[in-house]
Coordinates of C-alpha atoms in Angstrom, one line a residue:
X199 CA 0.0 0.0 0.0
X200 CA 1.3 3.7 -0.7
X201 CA 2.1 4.8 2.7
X202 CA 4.1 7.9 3.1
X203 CA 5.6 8.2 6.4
X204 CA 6.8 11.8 8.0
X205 CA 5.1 13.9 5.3
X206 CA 7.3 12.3 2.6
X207 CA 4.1 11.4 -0.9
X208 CA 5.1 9.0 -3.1
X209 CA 2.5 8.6 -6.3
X210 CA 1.6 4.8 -6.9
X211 CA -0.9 3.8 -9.8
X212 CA -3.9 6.4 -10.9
X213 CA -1.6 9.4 -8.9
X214 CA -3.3 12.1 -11.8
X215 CA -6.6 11.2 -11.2
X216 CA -5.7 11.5 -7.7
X217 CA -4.3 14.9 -7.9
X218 CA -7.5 16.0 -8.9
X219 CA -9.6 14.5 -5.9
X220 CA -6.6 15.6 -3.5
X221 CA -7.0 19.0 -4.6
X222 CA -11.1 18.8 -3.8
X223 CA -10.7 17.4 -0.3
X224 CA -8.1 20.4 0.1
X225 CA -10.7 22.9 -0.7
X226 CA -13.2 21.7 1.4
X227 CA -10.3 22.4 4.0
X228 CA -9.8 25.4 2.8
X229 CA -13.2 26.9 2.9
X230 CA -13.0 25.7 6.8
X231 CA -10.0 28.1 6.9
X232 CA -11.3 30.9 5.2
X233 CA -14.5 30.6 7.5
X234 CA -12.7 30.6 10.7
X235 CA -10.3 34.0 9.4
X236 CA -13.4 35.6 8.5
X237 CA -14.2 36.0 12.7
X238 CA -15.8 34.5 15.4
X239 CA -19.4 35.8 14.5
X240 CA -18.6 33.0 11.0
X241 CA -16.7 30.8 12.6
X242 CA -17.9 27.7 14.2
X243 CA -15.1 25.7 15.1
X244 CA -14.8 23.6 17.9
X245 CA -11.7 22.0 17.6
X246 CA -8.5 22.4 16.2
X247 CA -6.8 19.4 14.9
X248 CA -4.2 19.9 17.4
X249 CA -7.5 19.7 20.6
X250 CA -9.1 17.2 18.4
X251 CA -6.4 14.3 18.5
X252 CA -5.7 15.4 22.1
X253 CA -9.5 14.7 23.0
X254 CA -9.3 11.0 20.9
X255 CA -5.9 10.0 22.6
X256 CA -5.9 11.4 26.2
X257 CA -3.3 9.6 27.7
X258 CA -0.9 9.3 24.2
X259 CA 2.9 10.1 24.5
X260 CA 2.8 10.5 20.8
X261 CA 0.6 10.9 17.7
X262 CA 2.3 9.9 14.5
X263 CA 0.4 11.4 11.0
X264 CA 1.1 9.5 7.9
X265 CA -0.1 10.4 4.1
X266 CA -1.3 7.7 2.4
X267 CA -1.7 8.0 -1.5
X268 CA -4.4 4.6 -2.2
X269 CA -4.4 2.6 -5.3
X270 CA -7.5 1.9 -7.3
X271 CA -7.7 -1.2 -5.8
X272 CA -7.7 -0.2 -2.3
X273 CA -9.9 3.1 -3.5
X274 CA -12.7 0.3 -4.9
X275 CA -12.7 -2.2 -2.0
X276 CA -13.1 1.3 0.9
X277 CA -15.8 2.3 -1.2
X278 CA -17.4 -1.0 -1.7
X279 CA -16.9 -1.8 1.8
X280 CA -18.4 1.5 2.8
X281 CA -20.8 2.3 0.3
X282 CA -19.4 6.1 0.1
X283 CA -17.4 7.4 -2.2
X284 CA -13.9 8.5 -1.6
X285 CA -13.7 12.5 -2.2
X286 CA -9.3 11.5 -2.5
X287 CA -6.9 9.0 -2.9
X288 CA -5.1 10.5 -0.5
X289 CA -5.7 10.1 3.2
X290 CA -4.6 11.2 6.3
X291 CA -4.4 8.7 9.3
X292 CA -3.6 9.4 12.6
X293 CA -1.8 6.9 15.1
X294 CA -2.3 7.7 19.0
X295 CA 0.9 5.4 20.7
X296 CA 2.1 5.4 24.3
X297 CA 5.3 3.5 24.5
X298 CA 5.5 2.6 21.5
X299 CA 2.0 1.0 21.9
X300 CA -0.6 1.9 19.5
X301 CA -3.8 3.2 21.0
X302 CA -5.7 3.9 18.4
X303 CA -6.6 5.4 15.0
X304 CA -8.4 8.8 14.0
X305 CA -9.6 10.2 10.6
X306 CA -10.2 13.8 10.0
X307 CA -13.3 14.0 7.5
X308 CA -14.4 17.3 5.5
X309 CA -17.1 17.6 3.4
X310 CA -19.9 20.1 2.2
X311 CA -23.3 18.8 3.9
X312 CA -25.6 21.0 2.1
X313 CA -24.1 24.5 0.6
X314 CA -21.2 24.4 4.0
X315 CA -18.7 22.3 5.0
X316 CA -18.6 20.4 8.5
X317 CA -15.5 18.8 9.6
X318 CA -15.3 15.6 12.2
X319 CA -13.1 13.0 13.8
X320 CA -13.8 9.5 13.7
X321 CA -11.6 7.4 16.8
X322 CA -11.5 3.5 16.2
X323 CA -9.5 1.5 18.5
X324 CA -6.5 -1.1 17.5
X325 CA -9.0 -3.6 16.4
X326 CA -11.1 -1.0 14.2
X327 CA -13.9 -1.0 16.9
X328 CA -15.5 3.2 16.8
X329 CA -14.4 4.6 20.3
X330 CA -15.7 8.1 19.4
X331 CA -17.1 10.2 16.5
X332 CA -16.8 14.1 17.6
X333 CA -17.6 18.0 15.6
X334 CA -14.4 20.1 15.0
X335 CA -16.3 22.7 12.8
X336 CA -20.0 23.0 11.6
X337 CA -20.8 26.1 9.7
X338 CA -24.7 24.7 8.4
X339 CA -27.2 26.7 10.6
X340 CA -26.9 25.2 14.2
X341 CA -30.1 23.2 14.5
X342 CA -28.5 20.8 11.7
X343 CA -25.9 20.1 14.0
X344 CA -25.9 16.4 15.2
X345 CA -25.9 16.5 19.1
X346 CA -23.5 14.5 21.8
X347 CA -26.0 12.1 22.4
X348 CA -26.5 10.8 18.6
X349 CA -23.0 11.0 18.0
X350 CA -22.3 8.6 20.9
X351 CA -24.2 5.6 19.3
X352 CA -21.7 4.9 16.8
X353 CA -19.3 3.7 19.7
X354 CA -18.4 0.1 19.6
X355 CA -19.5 -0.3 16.0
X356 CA -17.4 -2.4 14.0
X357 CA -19.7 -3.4 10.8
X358 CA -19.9 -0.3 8.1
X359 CA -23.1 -2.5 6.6
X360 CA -24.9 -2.1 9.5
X361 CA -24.1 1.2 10.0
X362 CA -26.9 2.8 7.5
X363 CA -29.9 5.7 8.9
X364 CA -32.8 3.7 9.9
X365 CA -31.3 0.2 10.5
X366 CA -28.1 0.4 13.2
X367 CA -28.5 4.2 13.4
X368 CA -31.4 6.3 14.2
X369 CA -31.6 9.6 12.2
X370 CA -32.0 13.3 13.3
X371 CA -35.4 14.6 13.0
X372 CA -35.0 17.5 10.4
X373 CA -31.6 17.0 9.9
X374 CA -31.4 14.3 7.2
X375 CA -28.5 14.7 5.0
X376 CA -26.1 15.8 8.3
X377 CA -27.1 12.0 9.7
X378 CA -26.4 10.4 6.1
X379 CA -23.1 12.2 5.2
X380 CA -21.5 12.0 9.0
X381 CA -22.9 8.0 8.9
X382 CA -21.4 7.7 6.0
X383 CA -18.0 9.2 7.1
X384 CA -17.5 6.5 10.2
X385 CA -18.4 3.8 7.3
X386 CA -15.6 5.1 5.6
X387 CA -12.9 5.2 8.3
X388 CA -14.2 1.8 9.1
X389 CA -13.5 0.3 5.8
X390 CA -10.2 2.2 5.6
X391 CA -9.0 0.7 8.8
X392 CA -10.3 -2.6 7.2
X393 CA -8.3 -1.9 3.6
X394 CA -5.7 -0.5 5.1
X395 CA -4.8 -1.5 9.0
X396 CA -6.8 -4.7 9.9
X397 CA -3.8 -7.6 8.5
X398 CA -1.0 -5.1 10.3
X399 CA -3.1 -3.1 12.9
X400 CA -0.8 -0.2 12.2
X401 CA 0.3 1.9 8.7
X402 CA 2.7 0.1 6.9
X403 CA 4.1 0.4 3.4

């Protein structure tokens, strides 16, 4: 698998197409940005990535970052597997450790909901089990914003097929397509962790 440790991208098979998908999944960052410079009256940001990964792993001596540029293959099986479609062949995932001991993993996702974006973190433990799903920025009015409470029901989930609005999940009353899109962001980390972590249970070229 195309890992890229320490920041350092190497481009395996379909690396154009990839480009092109990298560079949406950086504009949806990007329009975060912007909305947090314009001021706090915009700005809806709970977490910084930096408060974010110290909320997933509490008690970690270290958090290690590694760019991962996916093949088709892998690109076909996570979205199989998840039934959402990749917005990048490159990803981002995050390794909590304490003595050399890995904790856990967490995923950043980004994505436009309805006309704004909303970013969250997605916290599976060594065996790909959901410990936490958590809002670093909303900016869709507030009443579309999924509480604590519905965001806690994804812990302990293992199976992305299960994890669909109306069978293992139970959806937000007015709030339709935040429930699909974030559901269909902890499917994706899921099936990432499956593609990409489950043989190893860490990152490994």
């Amino acid at each position: 698998m195309g890992l890229l440790t320490n920041r350092t991208r190497r481009h395996g098979s379909g690396s154009l197409a990839g480009a092109g998908r990298a560079a949406l999944a950086l504009g949806l960052w990007l329009t975060v940005l912007l909305a947090m410079v314009a001021g706090p009256c915009a700005a809806k940001v709970f977490l910084s990535r930096k408060e974010a990964l110290a909320t997933a792993f509490p008690t970690a001596d270290q958090v290690v970052d590694r760019d991962v540029f996916l093949t088709s293959d892998q690109v076909a099986r996570i979205e199989k597997e998840s039934g959402a479609k990749l917005e990048s062949e490159l990803i981002t995932i995050y390794e909590g450790k304490k003595q050399q001991r890995t904790l856990g993993f967490a995923f950043i996702d980004t994505h436009v909901v309805r006309t704004q974006p909303e970013t969250f973190m997605v916290v599976l433990s060594p065996g790909g089990k959901v410990e936490a799903v958590f809002m670093c920025a909303f900016y869709e009015p507030q009443e579309y914003m999924p509480p604590d409470r519905w965001l806690a029901q994804f812990k302990g989930h293992s199976d992305p097929s299960r994890l669909r609005v109306g069978d293992a999940v139970v959806g937000i009353t007015g709030s339709t397509l935040t429930a699909r899109a974030l559901t269909g962001g902890v499917r994706k980390a899921i099936a990432i962790w499956k593609v990409c972590l489950q043989r190893t249970g860490r990152a490994v070229q």
